[in-house]
PDB file of C-alpha atoms in Angstrom:
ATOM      1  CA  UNK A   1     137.368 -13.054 124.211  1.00 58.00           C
ATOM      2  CA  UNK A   2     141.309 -13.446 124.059  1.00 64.00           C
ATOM      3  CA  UNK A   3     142.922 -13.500 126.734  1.00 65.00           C
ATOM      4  CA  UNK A   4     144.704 -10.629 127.672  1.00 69.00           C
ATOM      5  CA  UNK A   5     148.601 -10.376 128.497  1.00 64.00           C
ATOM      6  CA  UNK A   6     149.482  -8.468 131.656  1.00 63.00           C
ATOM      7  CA  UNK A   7     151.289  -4.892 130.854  1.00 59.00           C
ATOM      8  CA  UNK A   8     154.831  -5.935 131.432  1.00 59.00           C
ATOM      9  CA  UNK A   9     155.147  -7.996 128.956  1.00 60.00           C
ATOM     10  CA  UNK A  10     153.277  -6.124 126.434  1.00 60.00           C
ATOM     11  CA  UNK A  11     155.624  -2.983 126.600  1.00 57.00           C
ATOM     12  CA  UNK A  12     159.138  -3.445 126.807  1.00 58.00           C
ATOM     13  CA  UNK A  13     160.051  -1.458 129.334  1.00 58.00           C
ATOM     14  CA  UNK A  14     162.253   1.722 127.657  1.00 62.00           C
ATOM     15  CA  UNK A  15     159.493   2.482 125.158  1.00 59.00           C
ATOM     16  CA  UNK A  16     157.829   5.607 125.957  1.00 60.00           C
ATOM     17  CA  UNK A  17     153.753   5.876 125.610  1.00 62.00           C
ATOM     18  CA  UNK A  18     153.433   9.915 125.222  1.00 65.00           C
ATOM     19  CA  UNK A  19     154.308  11.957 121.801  1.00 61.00           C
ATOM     20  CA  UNK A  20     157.305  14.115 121.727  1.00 68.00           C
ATOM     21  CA  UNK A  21     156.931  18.131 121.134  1.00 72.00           C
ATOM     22  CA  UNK A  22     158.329  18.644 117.599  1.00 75.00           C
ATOM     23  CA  UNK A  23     161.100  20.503 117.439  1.00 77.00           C
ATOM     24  CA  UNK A  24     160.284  24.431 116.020  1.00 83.00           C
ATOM     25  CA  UNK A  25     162.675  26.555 114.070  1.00 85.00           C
ATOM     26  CA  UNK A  26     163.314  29.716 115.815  1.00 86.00           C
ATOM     27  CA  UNK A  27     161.250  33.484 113.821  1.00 87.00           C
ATOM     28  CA  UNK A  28     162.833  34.938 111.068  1.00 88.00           C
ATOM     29  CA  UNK A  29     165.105  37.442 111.794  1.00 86.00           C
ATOM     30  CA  UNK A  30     165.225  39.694 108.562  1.00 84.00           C
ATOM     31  CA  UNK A  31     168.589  41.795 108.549  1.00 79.00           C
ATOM     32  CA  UNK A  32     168.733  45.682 108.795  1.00 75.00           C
ATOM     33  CA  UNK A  33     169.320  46.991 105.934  1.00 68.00           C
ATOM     34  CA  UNK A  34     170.263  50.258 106.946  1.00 66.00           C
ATOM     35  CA  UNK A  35     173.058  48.433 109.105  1.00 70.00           C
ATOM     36  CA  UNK A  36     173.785  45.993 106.467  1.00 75.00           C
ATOM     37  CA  UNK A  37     174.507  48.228 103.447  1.00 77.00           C
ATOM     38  CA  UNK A  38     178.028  48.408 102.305  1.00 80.00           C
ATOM     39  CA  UNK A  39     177.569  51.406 100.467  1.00 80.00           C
ATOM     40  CA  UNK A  40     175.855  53.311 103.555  1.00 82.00           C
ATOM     41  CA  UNK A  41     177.735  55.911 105.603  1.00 84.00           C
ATOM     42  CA  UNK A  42     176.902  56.633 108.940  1.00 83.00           C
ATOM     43  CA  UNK A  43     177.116  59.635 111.008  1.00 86.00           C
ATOM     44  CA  UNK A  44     176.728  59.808 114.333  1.00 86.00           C
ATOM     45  CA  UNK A  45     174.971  63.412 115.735  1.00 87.00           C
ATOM     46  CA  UNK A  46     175.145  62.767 119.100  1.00 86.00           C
ATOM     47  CA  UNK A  47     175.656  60.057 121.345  1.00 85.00           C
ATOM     48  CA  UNK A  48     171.942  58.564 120.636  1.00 86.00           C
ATOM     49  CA  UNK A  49     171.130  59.204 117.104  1.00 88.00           C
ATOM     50  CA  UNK A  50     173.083  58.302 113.897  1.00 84.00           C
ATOM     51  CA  UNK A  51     172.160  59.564 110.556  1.00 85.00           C
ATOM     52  CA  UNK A  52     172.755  56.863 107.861  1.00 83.00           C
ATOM     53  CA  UNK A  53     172.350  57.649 104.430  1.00 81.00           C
ATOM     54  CA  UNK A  54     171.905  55.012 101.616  1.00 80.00           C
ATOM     55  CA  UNK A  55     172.661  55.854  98.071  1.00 78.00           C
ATOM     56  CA  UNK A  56     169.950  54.567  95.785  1.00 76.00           C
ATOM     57  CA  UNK A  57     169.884  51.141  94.640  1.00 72.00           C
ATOM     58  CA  UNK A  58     170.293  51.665  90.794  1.00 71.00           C
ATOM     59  CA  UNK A  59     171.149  54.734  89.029  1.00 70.00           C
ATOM     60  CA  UNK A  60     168.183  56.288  87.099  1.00 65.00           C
ATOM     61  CA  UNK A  61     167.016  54.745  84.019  1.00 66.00           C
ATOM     62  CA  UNK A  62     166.329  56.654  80.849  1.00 65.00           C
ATOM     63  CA  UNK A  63     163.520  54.426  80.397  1.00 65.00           C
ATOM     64  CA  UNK A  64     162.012  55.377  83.524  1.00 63.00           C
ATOM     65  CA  UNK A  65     158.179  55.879  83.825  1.00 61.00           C
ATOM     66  CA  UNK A  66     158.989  58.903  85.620  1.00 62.00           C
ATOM     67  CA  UNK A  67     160.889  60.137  83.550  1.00 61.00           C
ATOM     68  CA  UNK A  68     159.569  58.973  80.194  1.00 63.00           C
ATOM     69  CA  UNK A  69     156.319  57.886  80.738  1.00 59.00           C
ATOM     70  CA  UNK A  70     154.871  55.138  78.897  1.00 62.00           C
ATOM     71  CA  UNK A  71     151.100  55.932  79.275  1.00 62.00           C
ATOM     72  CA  UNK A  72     149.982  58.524  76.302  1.00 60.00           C
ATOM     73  CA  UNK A  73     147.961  60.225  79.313  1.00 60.00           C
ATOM     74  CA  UNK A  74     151.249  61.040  81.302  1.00 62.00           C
ATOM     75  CA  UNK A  75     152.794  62.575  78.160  1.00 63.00           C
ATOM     76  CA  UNK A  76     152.595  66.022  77.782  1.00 66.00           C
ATOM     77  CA  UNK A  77     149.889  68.164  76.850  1.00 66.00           C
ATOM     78  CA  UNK A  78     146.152  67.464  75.433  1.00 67.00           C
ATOM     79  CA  UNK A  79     146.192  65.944  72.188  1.00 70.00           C
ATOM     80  CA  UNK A  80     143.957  67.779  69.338  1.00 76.00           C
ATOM     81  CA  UNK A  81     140.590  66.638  68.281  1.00 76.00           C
ATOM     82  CA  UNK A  82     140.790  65.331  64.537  1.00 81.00           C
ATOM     83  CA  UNK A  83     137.679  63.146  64.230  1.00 83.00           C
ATOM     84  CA  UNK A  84     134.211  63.672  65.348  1.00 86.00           C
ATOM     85  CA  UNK A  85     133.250  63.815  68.726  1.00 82.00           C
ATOM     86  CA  UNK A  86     131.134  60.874  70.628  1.00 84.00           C
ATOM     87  CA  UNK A  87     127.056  61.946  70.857  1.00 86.00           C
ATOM     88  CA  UNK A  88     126.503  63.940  73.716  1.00 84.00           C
ATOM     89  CA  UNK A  89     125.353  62.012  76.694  1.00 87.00           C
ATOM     90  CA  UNK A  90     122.147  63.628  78.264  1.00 83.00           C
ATOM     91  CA  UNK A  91     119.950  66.862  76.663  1.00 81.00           C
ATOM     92  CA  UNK A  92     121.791  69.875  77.557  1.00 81.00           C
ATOM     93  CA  UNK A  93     120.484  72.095  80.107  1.00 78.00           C
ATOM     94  CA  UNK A  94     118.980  75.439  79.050  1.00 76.00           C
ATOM     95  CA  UNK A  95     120.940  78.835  80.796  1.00 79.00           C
ATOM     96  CA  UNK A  96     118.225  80.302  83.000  1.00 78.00           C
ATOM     97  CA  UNK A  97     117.602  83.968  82.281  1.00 80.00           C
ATOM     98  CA  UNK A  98     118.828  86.188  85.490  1.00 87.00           C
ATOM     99  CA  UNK A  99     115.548  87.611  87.310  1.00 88.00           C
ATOM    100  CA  UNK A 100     115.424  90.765  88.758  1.00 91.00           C
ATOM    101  CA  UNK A 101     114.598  91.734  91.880  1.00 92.00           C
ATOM    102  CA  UNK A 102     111.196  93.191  90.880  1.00 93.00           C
ATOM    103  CA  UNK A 103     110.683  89.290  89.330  1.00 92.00           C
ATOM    104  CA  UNK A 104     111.229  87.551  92.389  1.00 92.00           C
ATOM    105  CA  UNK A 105     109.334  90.599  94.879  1.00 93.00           C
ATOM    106  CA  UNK A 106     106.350  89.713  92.465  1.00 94.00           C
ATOM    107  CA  UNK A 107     106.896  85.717  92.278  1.00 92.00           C
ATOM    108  CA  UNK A 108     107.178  85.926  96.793  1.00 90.00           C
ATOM    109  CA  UNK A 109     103.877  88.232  96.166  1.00 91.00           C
ATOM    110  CA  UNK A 110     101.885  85.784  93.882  1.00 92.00           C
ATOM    111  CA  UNK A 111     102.991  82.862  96.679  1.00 88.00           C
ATOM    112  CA  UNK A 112     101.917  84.691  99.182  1.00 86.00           C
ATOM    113  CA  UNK A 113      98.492  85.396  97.710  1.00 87.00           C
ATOM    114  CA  UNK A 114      98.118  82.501  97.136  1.00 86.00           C
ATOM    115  CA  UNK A 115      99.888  79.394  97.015  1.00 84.00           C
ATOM    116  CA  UNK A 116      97.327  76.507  96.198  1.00 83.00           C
ATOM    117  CA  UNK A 117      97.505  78.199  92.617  1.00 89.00           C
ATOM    118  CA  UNK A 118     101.384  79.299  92.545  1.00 89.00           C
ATOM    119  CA  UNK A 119     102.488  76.422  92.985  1.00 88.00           C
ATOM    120  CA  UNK A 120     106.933  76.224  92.571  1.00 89.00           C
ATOM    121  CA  UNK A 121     106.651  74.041  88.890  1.00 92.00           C
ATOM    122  CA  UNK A 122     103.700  77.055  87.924  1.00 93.00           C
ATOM    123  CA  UNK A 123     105.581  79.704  88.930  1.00 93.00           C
ATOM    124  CA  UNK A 124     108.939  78.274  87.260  1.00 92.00           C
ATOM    125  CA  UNK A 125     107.050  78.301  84.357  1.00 92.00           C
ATOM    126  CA  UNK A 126     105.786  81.411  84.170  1.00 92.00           C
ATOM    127  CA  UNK A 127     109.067  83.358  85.332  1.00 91.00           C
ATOM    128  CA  UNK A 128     111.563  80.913  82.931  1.00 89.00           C
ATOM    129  CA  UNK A 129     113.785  79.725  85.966  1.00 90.00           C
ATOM    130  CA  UNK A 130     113.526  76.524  87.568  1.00 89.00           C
ATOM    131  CA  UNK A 131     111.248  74.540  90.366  1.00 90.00           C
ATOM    132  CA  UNK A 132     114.385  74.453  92.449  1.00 90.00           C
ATOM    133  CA  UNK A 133     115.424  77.978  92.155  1.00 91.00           C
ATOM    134  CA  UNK A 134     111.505  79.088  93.126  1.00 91.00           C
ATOM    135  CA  UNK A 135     112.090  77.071  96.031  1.00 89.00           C
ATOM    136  CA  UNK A 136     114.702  78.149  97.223  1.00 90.00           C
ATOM    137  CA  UNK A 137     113.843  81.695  96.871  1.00 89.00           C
ATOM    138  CA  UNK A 138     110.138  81.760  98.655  1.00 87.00           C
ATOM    139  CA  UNK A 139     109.916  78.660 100.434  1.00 84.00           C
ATOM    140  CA  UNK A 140     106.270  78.068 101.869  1.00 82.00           C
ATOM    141  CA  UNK A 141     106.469  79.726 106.235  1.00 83.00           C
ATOM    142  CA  UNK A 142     104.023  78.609 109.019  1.00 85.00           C
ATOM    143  CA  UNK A 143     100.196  78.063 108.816  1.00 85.00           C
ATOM    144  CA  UNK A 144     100.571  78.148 104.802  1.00 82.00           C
ATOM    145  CA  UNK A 145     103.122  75.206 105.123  1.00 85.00           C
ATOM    146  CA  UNK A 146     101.196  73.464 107.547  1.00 90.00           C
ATOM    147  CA  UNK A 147      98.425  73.566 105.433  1.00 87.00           C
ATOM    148  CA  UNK A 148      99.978  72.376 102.450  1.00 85.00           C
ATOM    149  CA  UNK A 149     101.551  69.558 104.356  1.00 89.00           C
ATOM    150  CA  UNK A 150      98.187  68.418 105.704  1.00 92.00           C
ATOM    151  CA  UNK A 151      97.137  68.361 102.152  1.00 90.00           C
ATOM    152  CA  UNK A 152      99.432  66.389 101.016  1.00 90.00           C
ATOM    153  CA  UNK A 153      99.317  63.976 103.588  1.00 93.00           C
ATOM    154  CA  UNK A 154      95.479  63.835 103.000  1.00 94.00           C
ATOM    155  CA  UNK A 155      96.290  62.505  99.447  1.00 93.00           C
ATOM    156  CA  UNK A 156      98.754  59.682 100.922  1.00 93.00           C
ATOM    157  CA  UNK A 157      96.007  58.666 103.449  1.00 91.00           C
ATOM    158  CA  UNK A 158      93.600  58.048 100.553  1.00 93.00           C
ATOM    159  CA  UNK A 159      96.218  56.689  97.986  1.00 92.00           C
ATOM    160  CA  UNK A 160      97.592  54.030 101.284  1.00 91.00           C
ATOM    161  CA  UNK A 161      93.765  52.983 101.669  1.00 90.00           C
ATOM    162  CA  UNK A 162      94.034  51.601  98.460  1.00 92.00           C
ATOM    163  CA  UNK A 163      96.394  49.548  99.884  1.00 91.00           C
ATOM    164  CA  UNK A 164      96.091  45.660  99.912  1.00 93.00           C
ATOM    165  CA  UNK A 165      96.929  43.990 103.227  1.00 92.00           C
ATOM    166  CA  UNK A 166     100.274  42.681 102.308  1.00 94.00           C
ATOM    167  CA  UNK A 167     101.609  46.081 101.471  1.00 93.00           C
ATOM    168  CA  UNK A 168     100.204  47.421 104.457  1.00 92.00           C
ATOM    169  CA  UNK A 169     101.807  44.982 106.512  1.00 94.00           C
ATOM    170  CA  UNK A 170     105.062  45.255 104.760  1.00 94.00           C
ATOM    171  CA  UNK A 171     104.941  49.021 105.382  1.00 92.00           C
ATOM    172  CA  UNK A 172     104.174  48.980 108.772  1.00 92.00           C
ATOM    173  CA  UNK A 173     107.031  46.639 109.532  1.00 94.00           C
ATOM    174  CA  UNK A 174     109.290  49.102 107.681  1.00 94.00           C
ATOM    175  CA  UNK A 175     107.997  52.113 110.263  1.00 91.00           C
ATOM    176  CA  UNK A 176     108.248  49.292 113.170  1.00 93.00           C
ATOM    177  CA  UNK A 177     111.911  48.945 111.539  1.00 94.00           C
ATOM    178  CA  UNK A 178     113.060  52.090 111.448  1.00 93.00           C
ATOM    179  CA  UNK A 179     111.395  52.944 114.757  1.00 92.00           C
ATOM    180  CA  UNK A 180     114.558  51.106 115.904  1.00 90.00           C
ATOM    181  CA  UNK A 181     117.213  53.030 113.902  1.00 85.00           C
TER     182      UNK A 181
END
């Protein structure tokens, strides 16, 4: 091992052993430019508010966008079909005959009687309106809704015992899951 000299002579004696803060140049002080406009005039209202009013920067353009806009869809006025038109996107929807109101008293009475056998998609069917609109006119109340409910949920319970055991676990995570919501 070298021998080691003693601290004295190993730092002269004005040398400092610490770093020095960097010197840092002061924020960025942007100027008004309400104050700093030579074209502004000021008017003072009262003894704490001044209105200042600045004239616009550059006098209008007659190539403005505003005024002359250089998008064909900010011109005036649709321009007229000459070609053919694109295919229609979608079948198009069929108008729905109005039903009377001795229709839908005799589509709530056939429900009513019986609604294992009117179902909404029959009964749309056989009136010309759609499932939606049966719906929403004679919607299924109490025991007869229960009923249906159970049997639906009957047909889940058998479809979900066909189940394999990695679906069933998946699914009851998801409940687990949502559980948590």
């Amino acid at each position: 091992m070298k021998p080691r000299l003693p601290l004295s002579l190993r730092l002269p004696s004005f040398a400092r052993s610490y770093a020095t803060r960097l010197p840092e140049r002061p924020p960025y002080r942007a100027p008004d430019p309400l104050r700093n406009n030579p074209n502004a005039t000021y008017q003072e209202l009262s003894e704490s508010v001044t209105f200042i009013h600045r004239p616009p920067p550059t006098a209008p353009s007659p190539l403005s966008y505003t005024t002359s806009p250089a998008s064909p869809l900010l011109k005036d006025g649709p321009t007229p079909v000459t070609g053919a038109l694109p295919p229609q996107v979608g079948k198009e929807r069929e108008a729905h005959p109005r039903l009377s109101d001795e229709a839908i008293a005799k589509m709530r009475d056939l429900r009513r009687a019986d609604p294992a056998t009117w179902t909404r998609g029959r009964l749309a069917k056989e009136f010309g309106c759609s499932p939606w609109f049966v719906g929403k006119i004679i919607s299924l109340k109490g025991p007869d809704r229960r009923r249906a409910l159970e049997a639906r949920e009957k047909a889940h319970e058998a479809a979900r015992e066909k189940w394999g055991e990695r679906k069933s676990l998946q699914m009851d995570i998801r409940k687990k899951r949502k559980e948590f919501w």
